[in-house]
Amino acid sequence: MNDEYLKEAIAIASKNVEQGGGPFGALIVKDGAVLASSGNLVTISNDPTAHAEILVIREACAKLETWDLLGCELYSSCEPCPMCMGAIYWAHIDKIYYAASHDDAREAGFDDSDIYREIRKAPEDRKIVMQQKFKEEGWIPFKTWQNREDKNEY
């Protein structure tokens, strides 16, 4: 862990607030080099997925021309939310270092605890209606994927 990178993530978050964005900042480092850095652009870009962590994952992947960020570290001004954690796991990022906790974020008005509760529920018990249909047909793309010999597994 490099404290300077974490301090930089916090500085990005502070600057982002001054520029009208959310109070979150992140960067991705590999082999001592910063690959990507960004603040949260949700309200600026009208994109609910434009969290700082998602944006730096996208940028780092583009720079490295891969979806696999094995060997990378993510520094974030705040503990990543459930969406960002999913992306971090899919990207195979090795380590996460963060400053503020999700409890700190909740206290500031960014409460993701409801999402954690919803994820634990059965689909039929969630607030957002979820209905499964065409289960057998839905398996066709997976079967096709399984049968491909040239697939790029992740």
GROMACS .gro file of C-alpha atoms in nm:
model
  154
    1MET     CA    1   0.000   0.000   0.000
    2ASN     CA    2   0.114   0.349  -0.086
    3ASP     CA    3  -0.036   0.619   0.137
    4GLU     CA    4   0.021   0.882  -0.130
    5TYR     CA    5  -0.216   0.709  -0.371
    6LEU     CA    6  -0.488   0.700  -0.107
    7LYS     CA    7  -0.432   1.067  -0.031
    8GLU     CA    8  -0.457   1.134  -0.406
    9ALA     CA    9  -0.792   0.952  -0.421
   10ILE     CA   10  -0.918   1.173  -0.137
   11ALA     CA   11  -0.789   1.485  -0.318
   12ILE     CA   12  -0.967   1.375  -0.636
   13ALA     CA   13  -1.290   1.338  -0.439
   14SER     CA   14  -1.255   1.685  -0.286
   15LYS     CA   15  -1.179   1.846  -0.622
   16ASN     CA   16  -1.469   1.657  -0.777
   17VAL     CA   17  -1.710   1.811  -0.526
   18GLU     CA   18  -1.579   2.157  -0.615
   19GLN     CA   19  -1.651   2.079  -0.983
   20GLY     CA   20  -2.009   1.970  -0.913
   21GLY     CA   21  -1.955   1.595  -0.886
   22GLY     CA   22  -1.998   1.351  -0.601
   23PRO     CA   23  -1.758   1.323  -0.306
   24PHE     CA   24  -1.579   1.014  -0.434
   25GLY     CA   25  -1.248   0.960  -0.607
   26ALA     CA   26  -1.049   0.656  -0.715
   27LEU     CA   27  -0.738   0.549  -0.898
   28ILE     CA   28  -0.589   0.225  -1.022
   29VAL     CA   29  -0.220   0.149  -0.988
   30LYS     CA   30  -0.013  -0.127  -1.146
   31ASP     CA   31   0.357  -0.179  -1.084
   32GLY     CA   32   0.386   0.162  -0.919
   33ALA     CA   33   0.225   0.353  -1.206
   34VAL     CA   34  -0.116   0.520  -1.199
   35LEU     CA   35  -0.319   0.381  -1.488
   36ALA     CA   36  -0.639   0.574  -1.428
   37SER     CA   37  -0.795   0.828  -1.193
   38SER     CA   38  -1.139   0.982  -1.172
   39GLY     CA   39  -1.403   1.134  -0.954
   40ASN     CA   40  -1.766   1.028  -0.939
   41LEU     CA   41  -1.953   1.168  -1.241
   42VAL     CA   42  -2.304   1.036  -1.174
   43THR     CA   43  -2.480   1.373  -1.156
   44ILE     CA   44  -2.255   1.543  -1.411
   45SER     CA   45  -2.307   1.277  -1.678
   46ASN     CA   46  -2.658   1.163  -1.577
   47ASP     CA   47  -2.521   0.811  -1.554
   48PRO     CA   48  -2.594   0.616  -1.234
   49THR     CA   49  -2.306   0.380  -1.314
   50ALA     CA   50  -2.047   0.659  -1.338
   51HIS     CA   51  -1.897   0.588  -0.997
   52ALA     CA   52  -1.529   0.669  -0.966
   53GLU     CA   53  -1.435   0.303  -0.931
   54ILE     CA   54  -1.628   0.202  -1.243
   55LEU     CA   55  -1.472   0.483  -1.444
   56VAL     CA   56  -1.115   0.396  -1.344
   57ILE     CA   57  -1.176   0.028  -1.418
   58ARG     CA   58  -1.296   0.121  -1.767
   59GLU     CA   59  -1.000   0.350  -1.827
   60ALA     CA   60  -0.741   0.105  -1.695
   61CYS     CA   61  -0.886  -0.176  -1.906
   62ALA     CA   62  -0.876   0.045  -2.214
   63LYS     CA   63  -0.513   0.140  -2.149
   64LEU     CA   64  -0.405  -0.218  -2.090
   65GLU     CA   65  -0.634  -0.350  -2.367
   66THR     CA   66  -0.772  -0.619  -2.139
   67TRP     CA   67  -1.067  -0.682  -1.912
   68ASP     CA   68  -0.839  -0.852  -1.657
   69LEU     CA   69  -0.678  -0.616  -1.405
   70LEU     CA   70  -0.492  -0.885  -1.214
   71GLY     CA   71  -0.187  -0.724  -1.056
   72CYS     CA   72  -0.364  -0.391  -1.005
   73GLU     CA   73  -0.458  -0.207  -0.688
   74LEU     CA   74  -0.755   0.024  -0.646
   75TYR     CA   75  -0.733   0.325  -0.415
   76SER     CA   76  -1.065   0.485  -0.328
   77SER     CA   77  -1.169   0.776  -0.112
   78CYS     CA   78  -1.453   0.558   0.018
   79GLU     CA   79  -1.536   0.191   0.060
   80PRO     CA   80  -1.680   0.073  -0.273
   81CYS     CA   81  -2.055   0.022  -0.306
   82PRO     CA   82  -2.210  -0.312  -0.410
   83MET     CA   83  -2.208  -0.222  -0.781
   84CYS     CA   84  -1.843  -0.123  -0.771
   85MET     CA   85  -1.750  -0.430  -0.568
   86GLY     CA   86  -1.907  -0.647  -0.836
   87ALA     CA   87  -1.702  -0.472  -1.104
   88ILE     CA   88  -1.386  -0.498  -0.894
   89TYR     CA   89  -1.434  -0.873  -0.856
   90TRP     CA   90  -1.510  -0.919  -1.228
   91ALA     CA   91  -1.194  -0.720  -1.312
   92HIS     CA   92  -0.981  -0.937  -1.080
   93ILE     CA   93  -0.826  -0.639  -0.903
   94ASP     CA   94  -0.585  -0.768  -0.638
   95LYS     CA   95  -0.627  -0.516  -0.359
   96ILE     CA   96  -0.852  -0.232  -0.251
   97TYR     CA   97  -0.745   0.047  -0.019
   98TYR     CA   98  -1.006   0.298   0.095
   99ALA     CA   99  -1.042   0.590   0.336
  100ALA     CA  100  -1.405   0.654   0.442
  101SER     CA  101  -1.634   0.361   0.522
  102HIS     CA  102  -1.980   0.288   0.385
  103ASP     CA  103  -2.111   0.403   0.725
  104ASP     CA  104  -1.940   0.738   0.669
  105ALA     CA  105  -2.101   0.759   0.325
  106ARG     CA  106  -2.443   0.681   0.475
  107GLU     CA  107  -2.397   0.956   0.733
  108ALA     CA  108  -2.325   1.199   0.447
  109GLY     CA  109  -2.641   1.093   0.260
  110PHE     CA  110  -2.508   0.814   0.038
  111ASP     CA  111  -2.682   0.513   0.186
  112ASP     CA  112  -2.638   0.183   0.005
  113SER     CA  113  -2.749  -0.036   0.297
  114ASP     CA  114  -3.085  -0.097   0.128
  115ILE     CA  115  -2.903  -0.250  -0.169
  116TYR     CA  116  -2.716  -0.491   0.057
  117ARG     CA  117  -3.048  -0.594   0.217
  118GLU     CA  118  -3.218  -0.637  -0.120
  119ILE     CA  119  -2.939  -0.857  -0.257
  120ARG     CA  120  -2.985  -1.100   0.031
  121LYS     CA  121  -3.356  -1.143  -0.046
  122ALA     CA  122  -3.506  -1.395  -0.281
  123PRO     CA  123  -3.584  -1.230  -0.617
  124GLU     CA  124  -3.959  -1.250  -0.557
  125ASP     CA  125  -3.922  -1.064  -0.226
  126ARG     CA  126  -3.732  -0.763  -0.360
  127LYS     CA  127  -3.876  -0.412  -0.395
  128ILE     CA  128  -3.815  -0.413  -0.770
  129VAL     CA  129  -4.038  -0.669  -0.938
  130MET     CA  130  -3.834  -0.953  -1.083
  131GLN     CA  131  -3.998  -1.223  -1.293
  132GLN     CA  132  -3.824  -1.509  -1.468
  133LYS     CA  133  -3.956  -1.634  -1.802
  134PHE     CA  134  -3.820  -1.848  -2.084
  135LYS     CA  135  -3.567  -2.025  -1.861
  136GLU     CA  136  -3.492  -2.297  -2.117
  137GLU     CA  137  -3.450  -2.046  -2.400
  138GLY     CA  138  -3.231  -1.836  -2.172
  139TRP     CA  139  -2.990  -2.127  -2.145
  140ILE     CA  140  -2.928  -2.139  -2.522
  141PRO     CA  141  -2.657  -1.867  -2.524
  142PHE     CA  142  -2.484  -2.038  -2.230
  143LYS     CA  143  -2.484  -2.371  -2.411
  144THR     CA  144  -2.342  -2.204  -2.718
  145TRP     CA  145  -2.073  -2.044  -2.502
  146GLN     CA  146  -1.986  -2.374  -2.334
  147ASN     CA  147  -1.946  -2.543  -2.673
  148ARG     CA  148  -1.710  -2.279  -2.817
  149GLU     CA  149  -1.353  -2.398  -2.823
  150ASP     CA  150  -1.214  -2.048  -2.890
  151LYS     CA  151  -1.388  -1.875  -2.598
  152ASN     CA  152  -1.199  -1.627  -2.385
  153GLU     CA  153  -1.286  -1.745  -2.035
  154TYR     CA  154  -1.313  -1.504  -1.749
   0.00000   0.00000   0.00000
